[in-house]
Amino acid sequence: MIRVGFVGWRGMVGSVLLERMLAEKDFQGFEPLFFTTSQVGQKGPDIGIAIPPLEDAYDIKKLSALDIIVTCQGGDYTGSVYKQLRAAGWKGYWIDAASTLRMEKGSIIVLDPINRDVIERGLAAGIKDYIGG
């Protein structure tokens, strides 16, 4: 099963994403894991299914076990973790609301539905970094 990690889900952007995913019943068909920078081991959000306690958002080994990371944690977090993950050989999808990676060669700025065709071509071409506009 695909493992998706969520970082920054309590902040302004992340909480809106979480609410929308709950409303659309999007927490199906994958294993969601929630990460935190400050409350490791505590209970995660109520998403209607059982989830393990919160994991450390700086634990490169645990993050490396994910297929997809969705982060709304901010640019400082991205700057701290992203390069370490890639250097460790992580090949997963990085979906980020922060602007840190917007101008990187291997990133696609997500403006769905405006550039949905660009996103779909990127997925087909093996692009792994999708950054919010």
mmCIF file of N, CA, C and O in Angstrom, residues 29-97:
data_model
loop_
_atom_site.group_PDB
_atom_site.id
_atom_site.type_symbol
_atom_site.label_atom_id
_atom_site.label_comp_id
_atom_site.label_asym_id
_atom_site.label_seq_id
_atom_site.Cartn_x
_atom_site.Cartn_y
_atom_site.Cartn_z
ATOM 1 N N GLY A 29 -7.516 4.301 0.432
ATOM 2 C CA GLY A 29 -6.673 3.739 -0.617
ATOM 3 C C GLY A 29 -5.186 3.948 -0.410
ATOM 4 O O GLY A 29 -4.390 3.628 -1.289
ATOM 5 N N PHE A 30 -4.788 4.479 0.743
ATOM 6 C CA PHE A 30 -3.372 4.640 1.071
ATOM 7 C C PHE A 30 -3.234 4.670 2.583
ATOM 8 O O PHE A 30 -4.211 4.804 3.309
ATOM 9 N N GLU A 31 -2.013 4.516 3.044
ATOM 10 C CA GLU A 31 -1.740 4.554 4.479
ATOM 11 C C GLU A 31 -1.254 5.952 4.862
ATOM 12 O O GLU A 31 -0.152 6.342 4.504
ATOM 13 N N PRO A 32 -2.069 6.727 5.574
ATOM 14 C CA PRO A 32 -1.643 8.064 5.991
ATOM 15 C C PRO A 32 -0.845 8.008 7.300
ATOM 16 O O PRO A 32 -1.219 7.295 8.232
ATOM 17 N N LEU A 33 0.251 8.749 7.327
ATOM 18 C CA LEU A 33 1.071 8.880 8.529
ATOM 19 C C LEU A 33 1.276 10.360 8.785
ATOM 20 O O LEU A 33 1.509 11.129 7.845
ATOM 21 N N PHE A 34 1.201 10.757 10.028
ATOM 22 C CA PHE A 34 1.310 12.173 10.369
ATOM 23 C C PHE A 34 2.583 12.434 11.151
ATOM 24 O O PHE A 34 2.945 11.676 12.052
ATOM 25 N N PHE A 35 3.250 13.508 10.759
ATOM 26 C CA PHE A 35 4.535 13.885 11.336
ATOM 27 C C PHE A 35 4.415 15.243 12.009
ATOM 28 O O PHE A 35 3.582 16.063 11.632
ATOM 29 N N THR A 36 5.277 15.474 12.991
ATOM 30 C CA THR A 36 5.255 16.717 13.751
ATOM 31 C C THR A 36 6.674 17.170 14.064
ATOM 32 O O THR A 36 7.585 16.343 14.147
ATOM 33 N N THR A 37 6.843 18.448 14.222
ATOM 34 C CA THR A 37 8.132 18.992 14.651
ATOM 35 C C THR A 37 8.168 19.213 16.153
ATOM 36 O O THR A 37 9.223 19.516 16.699
ATOM 37 N N SER A 38 7.024 19.052 16.843
ATOM 38 C CA SER A 38 6.993 19.420 18.263
ATOM 39 C C SER A 38 6.208 18.482 19.184
ATOM 40 O O SER A 38 6.277 18.640 20.398
ATOM 41 N N GLN A 39 5.468 17.529 18.632
ATOM 42 C CA GLN A 39 4.604 16.698 19.486
ATOM 43 C C GLN A 39 4.745 15.205 19.185
ATOM 44 O O GLN A 39 3.755 14.470 19.138
ATOM 45 N N VAL A 40 5.981 14.751 19.019
ATOM 46 C CA VAL A 40 6.243 13.345 18.698
ATOM 47 C C VAL A 40 5.614 12.437 19.748
ATOM 48 O O VAL A 40 5.698 12.698 20.949
ATOM 49 N N GLY A 41 4.953 11.384 19.270
ATOM 50 C CA GLY A 41 4.346 10.395 20.149
ATOM 51 C C GLY A 41 2.924 10.701 20.567
ATOM 52 O O GLY A 41 2.232 9.830 21.088
ATOM 53 N N GLN A 42 2.485 11.919 20.327
ATOM 54 C CA GLN A 42 1.119 12.272 20.697
ATOM 55 C C GLN A 42 0.128 11.757 19.654
ATOM 56 O O GLN A 42 0.510 11.284 18.589
ATOM 57 N N LYS A 43 -1.129 11.878 19.972
ATOM 58 C CA LYS A 43 -2.196 11.428 19.088
ATOM 59 C C LYS A 43 -2.300 12.355 17.874
ATOM 60 O O LYS A 43 -2.216 13.580 17.996
ATOM 61 N N GLY A 44 -2.504 11.748 16.721
ATOM 62 C CA GLY A 44 -2.674 12.512 15.489
ATOM 63 C C GLY A 44 -4.110 12.956 15.301
ATOM 64 O O GLY A 44 -4.955 12.758 16.174
ATOM 65 N N PRO A 45 -4.409 13.540 14.155
ATOM 66 C CA PRO A 45 -5.762 14.044 13.897
ATOM 67 C C PRO A 45 -6.767 12.904 13.729
ATOM 68 O O PRO A 45 -6.413 11.791 13.360
ATOM 69 N N ASP A 46 -8.013 13.206 13.984
ATOM 70 C CA ASP A 46 -9.099 12.253 13.779
ATOM 71 C C ASP A 46 -9.493 12.308 12.309
ATOM 72 O O ASP A 46 -10.094 13.290 11.852
ATOM 73 N N ILE A 47 -9.122 11.270 11.575
ATOM 74 C CA ILE A 47 -9.465 11.230 10.149
ATOM 75 C C ILE A 47 -10.425 10.088 9.829
ATOM 76 O O ILE A 47 -10.589 9.722 8.675
ATOM 77 N N GLY A 48 -11.019 9.522 10.870
ATOM 78 C CA GLY A 48 -12.017 8.477 10.662
ATOM 79 C C GLY A 48 -11.457 7.070 10.569
ATOM 80 O O GLY A 48 -12.211 6.118 10.411
ATOM 81 N N ILE A 49 -10.135 6.933 10.633
ATOM 82 C CA ILE A 49 -9.491 5.622 10.654
ATOM 83 C C ILE A 49 -8.383 5.666 11.698
ATOM 84 O O ILE A 49 -7.909 6.742 12.062
ATOM 85 N N ALA A 50 -7.989 4.497 12.155
ATOM 86 C CA ALA A 50 -6.909 4.427 13.145
ATOM 87 C C ALA A 50 -5.581 4.801 12.494
ATOM 88 O O ALA A 50 -5.285 4.349 11.385
ATOM 89 N N ILE A 51 -4.818 5.634 13.175
ATOM 90 C CA ILE A 51 -3.480 6.006 12.704
ATOM 91 C C ILE A 51 -2.509 5.882 13.877
ATOM 92 O O ILE A 51 -2.908 6.010 15.032
ATOM 93 N N PRO A 52 -1.235 5.657 13.580
ATOM 94 C CA PRO A 52 -0.257 5.560 14.660
ATOM 95 C C PRO A 52 0.010 6.945 15.270
ATOM 96 O O PRO A 52 -0.369 7.972 14.701
ATOM 97 N N PRO A 53 0.681 6.978 16.430
ATOM 98 C CA PRO A 53 1.045 8.264 17.037
ATOM 99 C C PRO A 53 1.912 9.092 16.088
ATOM 100 O O PRO A 53 2.526 8.565 15.153
ATOM 101 N N LEU A 54 1.978 10.387 16.366
ATOM 102 C CA LEU A 54 2.747 11.312 15.533
ATOM 103 C C LEU A 54 4.234 10.944 15.509
ATOM 104 O O LEU A 54 4.817 10.602 16.536
ATOM 105 N N GLU A 55 4.803 11.018 14.333
ATOM 106 C CA GLU A 55 6.224 10.728 14.118
ATOM 107 C C GLU A 55 7.028 12.021 14.053
ATOM 108 O O GLU A 55 6.476 13.097 13.801
ATOM 109 N N ASP A 56 8.327 11.906 14.213
ATOM 110 C CA ASP A 56 9.250 13.037 14.155
ATOM 111 C C ASP A 56 9.448 13.485 12.703
ATOM 112 O O ASP A 56 9.936 12.713 11.873
ATOM 113 N N ALA A 57 9.108 14.714 12.404
ATOM 114 C CA ALA A 57 9.197 15.249 11.042
ATOM 115 C C ALA A 57 10.635 15.440 10.566
ATOM 116 O O ALA A 57 10.864 15.732 9.396
ATOM 117 N N TYR A 58 11.600 15.258 11.454
ATOM 118 C CA TYR A 58 13.015 15.379 11.078
ATOM 119 C C TYR A 58 13.712 14.023 10.997
ATOM 120 O O TYR A 58 14.914 13.959 10.763
ATOM 121 N N ASP A 59 12.966 12.947 11.159
ATOM 122 C CA ASP A 59 13.537 11.607 11.130
ATOM 123 C C ASP A 59 13.663 11.153 9.670
ATOM 124 O O ASP A 59 12.698 10.656 9.069
ATOM 125 N N ILE A 60 14.845 11.329 9.115
ATOM 126 C CA ILE A 60 15.082 11.041 7.698
ATOM 127 C C ILE A 60 14.809 9.566 7.389
ATOM 128 O O ILE A 60 14.259 9.241 6.331
ATOM 129 N N LYS A 61 15.150 8.682 8.300
ATOM 130 C CA LYS A 61 14.914 7.254 8.072
ATOM 131 C C LYS A 61 13.418 6.960 7.941
ATOM 132 O O LYS A 61 12.997 6.256 7.028
ATOM 133 N N LYS A 62 12.611 7.511 8.831
ATOM 134 C CA LYS A 62 11.152 7.279 8.755
ATOM 135 C C LYS A 62 10.552 7.953 7.527
ATOM 136 O O LYS A 62 9.683 7.395 6.867
ATOM 137 N N LEU A 63 11.002 9.162 7.228
ATOM 138 C CA LEU A 63 10.507 9.861 6.040
ATOM 139 C C LEU A 63 10.887 9.102 4.773
ATOM 140 O O LEU A 63 10.113 9.039 3.815
ATOM 141 N N SER A 64 12.070 8.500 4.764
ATOM 142 C CA SER A 64 12.549 7.759 3.588
ATOM 143 C C SER A 64 11.700 6.533 3.278
ATOM 144 O O SER A 64 11.742 6.016 2.161
ATOM 145 N N ALA A 65 10.945 6.061 4.248
ATOM 146 C CA ALA A 65 10.098 4.890 4.038
ATOM 147 C C ALA A 65 8.769 5.244 3.369
ATOM 148 O O ALA A 65 7.972 4.359 3.057
ATOM 149 N N LEU A 66 8.545 6.529 3.122
ATOM 150 C CA LEU A 66 7.283 6.983 2.528
ATOM 151 C C LEU A 66 7.370 7.026 1.007
ATOM 152 O O LEU A 66 8.433 7.273 0.436
ATOM 153 N N ASP A 67 6.235 6.855 0.370
ATOM 154 C CA ASP A 67 6.156 6.994 -1.087
ATOM 155 C C ASP A 67 5.916 8.451 -1.476
ATOM 156 O O ASP A 67 6.365 8.898 -2.535
ATOM 157 N N ILE A 68 5.182 9.156 -0.634
ATOM 158 C CA ILE A 68 4.799 10.548 -0.895
ATOM 159 C C ILE A 68 4.893 11.321 0.417
ATOM 160 O O ILE A 68 4.472 10.813 1.457
ATOM 161 N N ILE A 69 5.410 12.542 0.330
ATOM 162 C CA ILE A 69 5.388 13.448 1.475
ATOM 163 C C ILE A 69 4.648 14.705 1.047
ATOM 164 O O ILE A 69 4.978 15.313 0.030
ATOM 165 N N VAL A 70 3.629 15.063 1.822
ATOM 166 C CA VAL A 70 2.872 16.291 1.604
ATOM 167 C C VAL A 70 3.236 17.214 2.757
ATOM 168 O O VAL A 70 2.973 16.887 3.919
ATOM 169 N N THR A 71 3.851 18.351 2.448
ATOM 170 C CA THR A 71 4.262 19.249 3.515
ATOM 171 C C THR A 71 3.716 20.656 3.343
ATOM 172 O O THR A 71 3.778 21.227 2.260
ATOM 173 N N CYS A 72 3.187 21.161 4.427
ATOM 174 C CA CYS A 72 2.719 22.541 4.542
ATOM 175 C C CYS A 72 3.460 23.200 5.711
ATOM 176 O O CYS A 72 2.957 24.128 6.327
ATOM 177 N N GLN A 73 4.633 22.672 6.031
ATOM 178 C CA GLN A 73 5.376 23.088 7.206
ATOM 179 C C GLN A 73 6.126 24.400 7.004
ATOM 180 O O GLN A 73 6.454 25.068 7.957
ATOM 181 N N GLY A 74 6.416 24.761 5.760
ATOM 182 C CA GLY A 74 7.110 26.019 5.508
ATOM 183 C C GLY A 74 8.494 25.818 4.926
ATOM 184 O O GLY A 74 9.045 24.717 4.919
ATOM 185 N N GLY A 75 9.056 26.915 4.455
ATOM 186 C CA GLY A 75 10.329 26.887 3.753
ATOM 187 C C GLY A 75 11.517 26.464 4.594
ATOM 188 O O GLY A 75 12.437 25.819 4.086
ATOM 189 N N ASP A 76 11.541 26.815 5.862
ATOM 190 C CA ASP A 76 12.653 26.398 6.718
ATOM 191 C C ASP A 76 12.697 24.878 6.840
ATOM 192 O O ASP A 76 13.774 24.268 6.788
ATOM 193 N N TYR A 77 11.541 24.276 6.984
ATOM 194 C CA TYR A 77 11.480 22.818 7.058
ATOM 195 C C TYR A 77 11.960 22.201 5.744
ATOM 196 O O TYR A 77 12.805 21.292 5.742
ATOM 197 N N THR A 78 11.444 22.682 4.639
ATOM 198 C CA THR A 78 11.855 22.160 3.333
ATOM 199 C C THR A 78 13.362 22.284 3.166
ATOM 200 O O THR A 78 14.031 21.338 2.753
ATOM 201 N N GLY A 79 13.905 23.454 3.499
ATOM 202 C CA GLY A 79 15.343 23.678 3.373
ATOM 203 C C GLY A 79 16.158 22.731 4.238
ATOM 204 O O GLY A 79 17.269 22.341 3.882
ATOM 205 N N SER A 80 15.618 22.333 5.365
ATOM 206 C CA SER A 80 16.317 21.461 6.293
ATOM 207 C C SER A 80 16.233 19.982 5.915
ATOM 208 O O SER A 80 17.197 19.244 6.070
ATOM 209 N N VAL A 81 15.111 19.548 5.397
ATOM 210 C CA VAL A 81 14.851 18.122 5.233
ATOM 211 C C VAL A 81 14.978 17.622 3.795
ATOM 212 O O VAL A 81 15.495 16.524 3.550
ATOM 213 N N TYR A 82 14.512 18.380 2.840
ATOM 214 C CA TYR A 82 14.412 17.906 1.454
ATOM 215 C C TYR A 82 15.740 17.363 0.905
ATOM 216 O O TYR A 82 15.798 16.238 0.403
ATOM 217 N N LYS A 83 16.797 18.150 0.996
ATOM 218 C CA LYS A 83 18.086 17.720 0.428
ATOM 219 C C LYS A 83 18.642 16.503 1.158
ATOM 220 O O LYS A 83 19.253 15.629 0.530
ATOM 221 N N GLN A 84 18.419 16.421 2.465
ATOM 222 C CA GLN A 84 18.865 15.238 3.207
ATOM 223 C C GLN A 84 18.161 13.981 2.706
ATOM 224 O O GLN A 84 18.790 12.926 2.551
ATOM 225 N N LEU A 85 16.864 14.103 2.460
ATOM 226 C CA LEU A 85 16.097 12.957 1.960
ATOM 227 C C LEU A 85 16.603 12.501 0.599
ATOM 228 O O LEU A 85 16.833 11.313 0.379
ATOM 229 N N ARG A 86 16.751 13.444 -0.304
ATOM 230 C CA ARG A 86 17.227 13.088 -1.647
ATOM 231 C C ARG A 86 18.645 12.532 -1.584
ATOM 232 O O ARG A 86 18.969 11.559 -2.276
ATOM 233 N N ALA A 87 19.513 13.107 -0.740
ATOM 234 C CA ALA A 87 20.887 12.613 -0.593
ATOM 235 C C ALA A 87 20.906 11.192 -0.033
ATOM 236 O O ALA A 87 21.817 10.410 -0.325
ATOM 237 N N ALA A 88 19.900 10.853 0.764
ATOM 238 C CA ALA A 88 19.793 9.505 1.340
ATOM 239 C C ALA A 88 19.228 8.508 0.325
ATOM 240 O O ALA A 88 19.072 7.326 0.633
ATOM 241 N N GLY A 89 18.904 8.984 -0.880
ATOM 242 C CA GLY A 89 18.410 8.096 -1.930
ATOM 243 C C GLY A 89 16.905 7.993 -2.046
ATOM 244 O O GLY A 89 16.397 7.173 -2.808
ATOM 245 N N TRP A 90 16.186 8.838 -1.317
ATOM 246 C CA TRP A 90 14.726 8.783 -1.377
ATOM 247 C C TRP A 90 14.243 9.174 -2.767
ATOM 248 O O TRP A 90 14.621 10.203 -3.321
ATOM 249 N N LYS A 91 13.359 8.365 -3.345
ATOM 250 C CA LYS A 91 12.854 8.575 -4.713
ATOM 251 C C LYS A 91 11.375 8.906 -4.757
ATOM 252 O O LYS A 91 10.753 8.878 -5.813
ATOM 253 N N GLY A 92 10.787 9.239 -3.611
ATOM 254 C CA GLY A 92 9.351 9.486 -3.543
ATOM 255 C C GLY A 92 8.931 10.837 -4.089
ATOM 256 O O GLY A 92 9.751 11.646 -4.550
ATOM 257 N N TYR A 93 7.634 11.070 -4.016
ATOM 258 C CA TYR A 93 7.046 12.344 -4.460
ATOM 259 C C TYR A 93 7.032 13.325 -3.291
ATOM 260 O O TYR A 93 6.604 12.995 -2.190
ATOM 261 N N TRP A 94 7.487 14.548 -3.573
ATOM 262 C CA TRP A 94 7.505 15.635 -2.590
ATOM 263 C C TRP A 94 6.474 16.659 -3.054
ATOM 264 O O TRP A 94 6.610 17.252 -4.129
ATOM 265 N N ILE A 95 5.442 16.859 -2.252
ATOM 266 C CA ILE A 95 4.388 17.827 -2.571
ATOM 267 C C ILE A 95 4.437 18.889 -1.484
ATOM 268 O O ILE A 95 4.239 18.601 -0.311
ATOM 269 N N ASP A 96 4.708 20.133 -1.871
ATOM 270 C CA ASP A 96 5.087 21.164 -0.905
ATOM 271 C C ASP A 96 4.352 22.475 -1.158
ATOM 272 O O ASP A 96 4.275 22.942 -2.294
ATOM 273 N N ALA A 97 3.823 23.065 -0.103
ATOM 274 C CA ALA A 97 3.163 24.362 -0.215
ATOM 275 C C ALA A 97 4.155 25.523 -0.142
ATOM 276 O O ALA A 97 3.831 26.637 -0.548
#
